[in-house]
Coordinates of C-alpha atoms in Angstrom, one line a residue:
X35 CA -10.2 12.6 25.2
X36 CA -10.0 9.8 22.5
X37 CA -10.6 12.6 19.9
X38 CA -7.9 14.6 20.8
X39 CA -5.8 11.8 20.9
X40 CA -6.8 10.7 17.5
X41 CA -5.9 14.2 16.1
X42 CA -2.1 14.3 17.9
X43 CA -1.7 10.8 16.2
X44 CA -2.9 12.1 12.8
X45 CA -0.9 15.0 12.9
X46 CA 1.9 13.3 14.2
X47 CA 1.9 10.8 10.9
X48 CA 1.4 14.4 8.7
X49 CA 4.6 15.2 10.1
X50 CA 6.5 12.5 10.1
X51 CA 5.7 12.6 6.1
X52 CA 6.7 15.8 5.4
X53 CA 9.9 15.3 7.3
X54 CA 10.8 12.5 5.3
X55 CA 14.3 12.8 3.5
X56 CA 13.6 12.8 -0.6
X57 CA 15.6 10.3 -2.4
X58 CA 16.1 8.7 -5.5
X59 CA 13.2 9.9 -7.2
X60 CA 15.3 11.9 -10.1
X61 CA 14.5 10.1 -13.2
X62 CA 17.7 8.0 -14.5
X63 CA 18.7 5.1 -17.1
X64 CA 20.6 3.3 -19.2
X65 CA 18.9 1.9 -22.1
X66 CA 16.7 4.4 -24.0
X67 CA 14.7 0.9 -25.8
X68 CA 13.7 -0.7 -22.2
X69 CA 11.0 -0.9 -19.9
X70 CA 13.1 1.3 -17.1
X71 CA 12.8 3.9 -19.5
X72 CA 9.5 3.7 -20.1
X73 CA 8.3 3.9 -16.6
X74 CA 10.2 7.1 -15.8
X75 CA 6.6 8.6 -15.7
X76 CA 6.8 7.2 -12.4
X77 CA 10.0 7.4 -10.8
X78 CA 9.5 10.9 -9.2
X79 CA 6.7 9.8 -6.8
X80 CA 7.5 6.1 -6.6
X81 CA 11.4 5.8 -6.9
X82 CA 13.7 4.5 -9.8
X83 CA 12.9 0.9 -8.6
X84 CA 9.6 1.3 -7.2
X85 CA 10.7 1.8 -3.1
X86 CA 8.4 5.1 -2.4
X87 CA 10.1 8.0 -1.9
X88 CA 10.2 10.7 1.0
X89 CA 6.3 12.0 0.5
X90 CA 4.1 9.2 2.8
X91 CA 1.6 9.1 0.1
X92 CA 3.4 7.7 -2.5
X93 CA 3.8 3.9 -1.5
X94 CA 6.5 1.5 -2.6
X95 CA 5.5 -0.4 -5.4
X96 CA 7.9 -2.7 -5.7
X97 CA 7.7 -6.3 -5.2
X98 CA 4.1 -6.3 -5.3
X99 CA 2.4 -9.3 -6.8
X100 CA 1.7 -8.1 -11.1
X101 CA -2.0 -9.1 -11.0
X102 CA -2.1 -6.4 -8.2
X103 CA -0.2 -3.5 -9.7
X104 CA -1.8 -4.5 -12.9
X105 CA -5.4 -4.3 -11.7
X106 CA -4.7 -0.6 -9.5
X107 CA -3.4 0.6 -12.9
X108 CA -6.2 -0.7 -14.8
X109 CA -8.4 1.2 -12.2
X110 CA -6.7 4.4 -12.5
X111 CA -7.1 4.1 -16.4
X112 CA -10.9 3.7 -15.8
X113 CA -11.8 6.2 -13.0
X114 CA -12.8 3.1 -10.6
X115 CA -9.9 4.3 -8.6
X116 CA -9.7 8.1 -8.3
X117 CA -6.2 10.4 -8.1
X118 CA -6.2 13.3 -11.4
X119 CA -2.0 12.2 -12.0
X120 CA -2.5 8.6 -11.9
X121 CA -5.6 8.6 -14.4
X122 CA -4.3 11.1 -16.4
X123 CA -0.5 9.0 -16.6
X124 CA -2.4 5.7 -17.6
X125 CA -5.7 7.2 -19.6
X126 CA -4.5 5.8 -23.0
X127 CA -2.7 2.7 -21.9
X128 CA -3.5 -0.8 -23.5
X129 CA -4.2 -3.4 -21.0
X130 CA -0.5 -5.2 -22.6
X131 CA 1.5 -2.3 -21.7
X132 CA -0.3 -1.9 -18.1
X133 CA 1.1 -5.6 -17.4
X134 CA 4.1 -4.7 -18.7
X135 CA 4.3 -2.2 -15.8
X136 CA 3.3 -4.3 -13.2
X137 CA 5.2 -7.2 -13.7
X138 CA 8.3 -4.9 -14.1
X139 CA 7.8 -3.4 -10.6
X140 CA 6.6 -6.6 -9.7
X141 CA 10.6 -7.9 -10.2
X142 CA 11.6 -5.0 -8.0
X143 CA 13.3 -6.3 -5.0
X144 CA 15.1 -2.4 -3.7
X145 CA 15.8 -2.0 0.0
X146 CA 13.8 -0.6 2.3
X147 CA 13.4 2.6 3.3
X148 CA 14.2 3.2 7.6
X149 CA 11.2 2.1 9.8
X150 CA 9.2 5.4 11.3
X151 CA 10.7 6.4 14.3
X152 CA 8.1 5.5 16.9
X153 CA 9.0 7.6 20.0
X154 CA 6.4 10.1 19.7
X155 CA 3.0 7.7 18.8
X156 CA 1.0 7.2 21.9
X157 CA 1.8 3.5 24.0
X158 CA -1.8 2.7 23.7
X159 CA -2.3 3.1 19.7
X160 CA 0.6 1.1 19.2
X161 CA -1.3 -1.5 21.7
X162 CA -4.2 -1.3 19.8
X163 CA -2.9 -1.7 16.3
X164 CA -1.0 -4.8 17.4
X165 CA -3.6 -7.1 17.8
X166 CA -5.4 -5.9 14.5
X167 CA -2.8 -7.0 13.0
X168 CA -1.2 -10.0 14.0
X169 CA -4.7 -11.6 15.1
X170 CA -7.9 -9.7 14.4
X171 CA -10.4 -8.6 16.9
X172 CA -13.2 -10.9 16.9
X173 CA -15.7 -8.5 18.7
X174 CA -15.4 -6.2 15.6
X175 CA -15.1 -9.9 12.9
X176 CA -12.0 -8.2 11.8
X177 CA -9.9 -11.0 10.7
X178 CA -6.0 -10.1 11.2
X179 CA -3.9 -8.3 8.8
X180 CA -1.4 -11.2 8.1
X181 CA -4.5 -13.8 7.2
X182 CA -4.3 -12.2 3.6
X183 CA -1.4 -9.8 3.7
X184 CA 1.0 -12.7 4.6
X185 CA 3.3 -13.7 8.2
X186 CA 5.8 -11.4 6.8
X187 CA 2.8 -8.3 5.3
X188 CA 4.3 -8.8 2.1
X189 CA 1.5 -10.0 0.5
X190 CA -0.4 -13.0 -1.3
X191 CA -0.2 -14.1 -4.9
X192 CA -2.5 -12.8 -7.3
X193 CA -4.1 -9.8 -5.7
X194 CA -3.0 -9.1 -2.2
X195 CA -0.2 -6.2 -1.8
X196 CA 1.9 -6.4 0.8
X197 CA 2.1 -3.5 3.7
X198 CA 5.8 -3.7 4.9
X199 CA 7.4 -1.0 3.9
X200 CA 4.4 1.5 3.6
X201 CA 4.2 5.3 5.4
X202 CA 1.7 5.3 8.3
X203 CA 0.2 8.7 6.3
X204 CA -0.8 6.5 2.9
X205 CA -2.3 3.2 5.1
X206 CA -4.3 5.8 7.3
X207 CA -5.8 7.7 3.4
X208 CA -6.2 3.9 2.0
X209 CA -8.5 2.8 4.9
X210 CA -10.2 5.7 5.3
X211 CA -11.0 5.8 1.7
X212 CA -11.9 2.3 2.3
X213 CA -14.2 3.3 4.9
X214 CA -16.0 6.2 3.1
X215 CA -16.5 4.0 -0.1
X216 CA -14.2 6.0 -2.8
X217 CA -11.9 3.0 -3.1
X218 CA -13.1 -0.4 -3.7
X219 CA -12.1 -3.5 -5.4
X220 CA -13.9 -6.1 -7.1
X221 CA -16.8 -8.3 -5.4
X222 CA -16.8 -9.5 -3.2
X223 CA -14.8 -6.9 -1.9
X224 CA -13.3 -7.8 1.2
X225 CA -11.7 -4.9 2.2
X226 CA -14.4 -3.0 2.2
X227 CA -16.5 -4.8 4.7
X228 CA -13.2 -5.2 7.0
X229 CA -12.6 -1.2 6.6
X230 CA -16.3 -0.3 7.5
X231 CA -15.5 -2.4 10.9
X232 CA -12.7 0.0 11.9
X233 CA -13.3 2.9 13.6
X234 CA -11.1 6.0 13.0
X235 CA -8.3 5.1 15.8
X236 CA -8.6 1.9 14.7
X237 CA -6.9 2.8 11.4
X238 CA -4.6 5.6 13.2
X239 CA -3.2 2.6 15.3
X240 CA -3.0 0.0 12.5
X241 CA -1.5 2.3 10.3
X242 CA 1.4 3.2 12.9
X243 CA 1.7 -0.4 13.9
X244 CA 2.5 -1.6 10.4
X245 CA 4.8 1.3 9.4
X246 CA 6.9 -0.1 12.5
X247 CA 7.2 -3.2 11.4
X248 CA 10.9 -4.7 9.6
X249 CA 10.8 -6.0 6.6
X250 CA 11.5 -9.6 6.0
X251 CA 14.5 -11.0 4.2
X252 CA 12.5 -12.6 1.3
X253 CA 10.3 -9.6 0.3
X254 CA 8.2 -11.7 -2.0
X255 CA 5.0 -12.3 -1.8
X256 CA 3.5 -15.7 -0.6
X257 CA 1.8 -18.0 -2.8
X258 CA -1.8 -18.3 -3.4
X259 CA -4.2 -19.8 0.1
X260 CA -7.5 -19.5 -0.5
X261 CA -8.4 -21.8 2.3
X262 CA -6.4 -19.8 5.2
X263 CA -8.3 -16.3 3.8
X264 CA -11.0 -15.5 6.4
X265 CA -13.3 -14.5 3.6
X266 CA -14.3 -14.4 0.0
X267 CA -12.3 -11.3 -1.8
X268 CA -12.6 -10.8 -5.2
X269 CA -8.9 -9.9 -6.1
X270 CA -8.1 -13.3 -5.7
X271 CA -10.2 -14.3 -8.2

């Protein structure tokens, strides 16, 4: 029975992707000397200013803290992170013009795309996901989403992106590549112990529960707190 749930949750997320409107992902400037024009590259799956656009799997960018976006982009470059357009897009980058990009997303501040509708995930995953998030399930020693990811899941200064604003279909492909091993991050790397903890409708009902969530005012991410993090992670070193 859980199965079968789990599978009508992921192919309701697959759906709700694909029927996602497309917008603003046609490449556009003003200034043909300037870093918008320079990151038109990646307007078509992340949006003129960095919001995602209607596929699930391409998440918004902007507002992101730099040393984040920077050190994602510096793992595409290298093959530590793994998707053929992004490592072929940054392959011969210098590490100067790879800040460059990240702080200029980083400065992004576009609105947010509509929440998912909700009507159709199952009462119970929703349930589930909830308490993830807001306060960790200590059964599992899964600390909660907003320890690191901020009250407001928009993220923690240097290294922690935030999840507000992010399709259910790319949080559900981040975890499980989390869980399988083909993403990590630097040691120690925190998420992957937390991922390893989740079971699979763990991440269907935290993905959903986040993609529900509204974005705060202040989309910026919070400033550095080492001592509230639950653990050691190396992106905040």
């Amino acid at each position: 029975m859980q199965s079968r749930q789990i599978a009508c949750t992921v192919l309701w997320i697959a759906a709700y992707a694909t029927a996602y409107a497309q917008d603003d992902a046609v490449p556009r400037f003003k200034d043909v000397d300037s870093m918008e024009a320079r990151v038109q590259g990646c307007v078509t799956c992340h949006g003129r200013e960095g919001q995602g656009t209607g596929s699930g799997y391409f998440p918004r960018i902007a507002g992101k803290p730099a040393g984040y976006l920077y050190s994602q982009l510096v793992a595409f470059r290298d093959g530590t992170r793994k998707y053929p357009p992004m490592n072929y897009l940054v392959a011969y980058l210098p590490d100067a013009y790879l800040k460059e990009i990240a702080q200029h997303f980083a400065q992004q501040r576009p609105a947010f795309a509509p929440k998912v509708d909700m009507k159709a995930a199952a009462p119970d995953t929703i349930a589930r996901g909830k308490p993830i998030v807001t306060a960790g399930d200590a059964s599992k020693q899964l600390p909660a989403c907003v320890a690191c990811h901020g009250a407001g899941l928009t993220g923690m200064q240097p290294g922690i992106p935030g999840l507000v604003g992010l399709h259910p279909t790319y949080i559900a492909a981040q975890l499980t590549r989390w869980r399988v091993g083909d993403r990590r991050a630097a040691e120690p790397d925190c998420m992957k112990r937390i991922a390893s903890r989740l079971s699979e409708s763990d991440v269907a009902a935290v993905a959903i529960y986040l993609s529900m969530q509204d974005p705060p005012r202040d989309s910026s991410p919070e400033s550095s707190n080492l001592v509230r993090m639950p653990m050691a992670c190396g992106s905040q070193q």
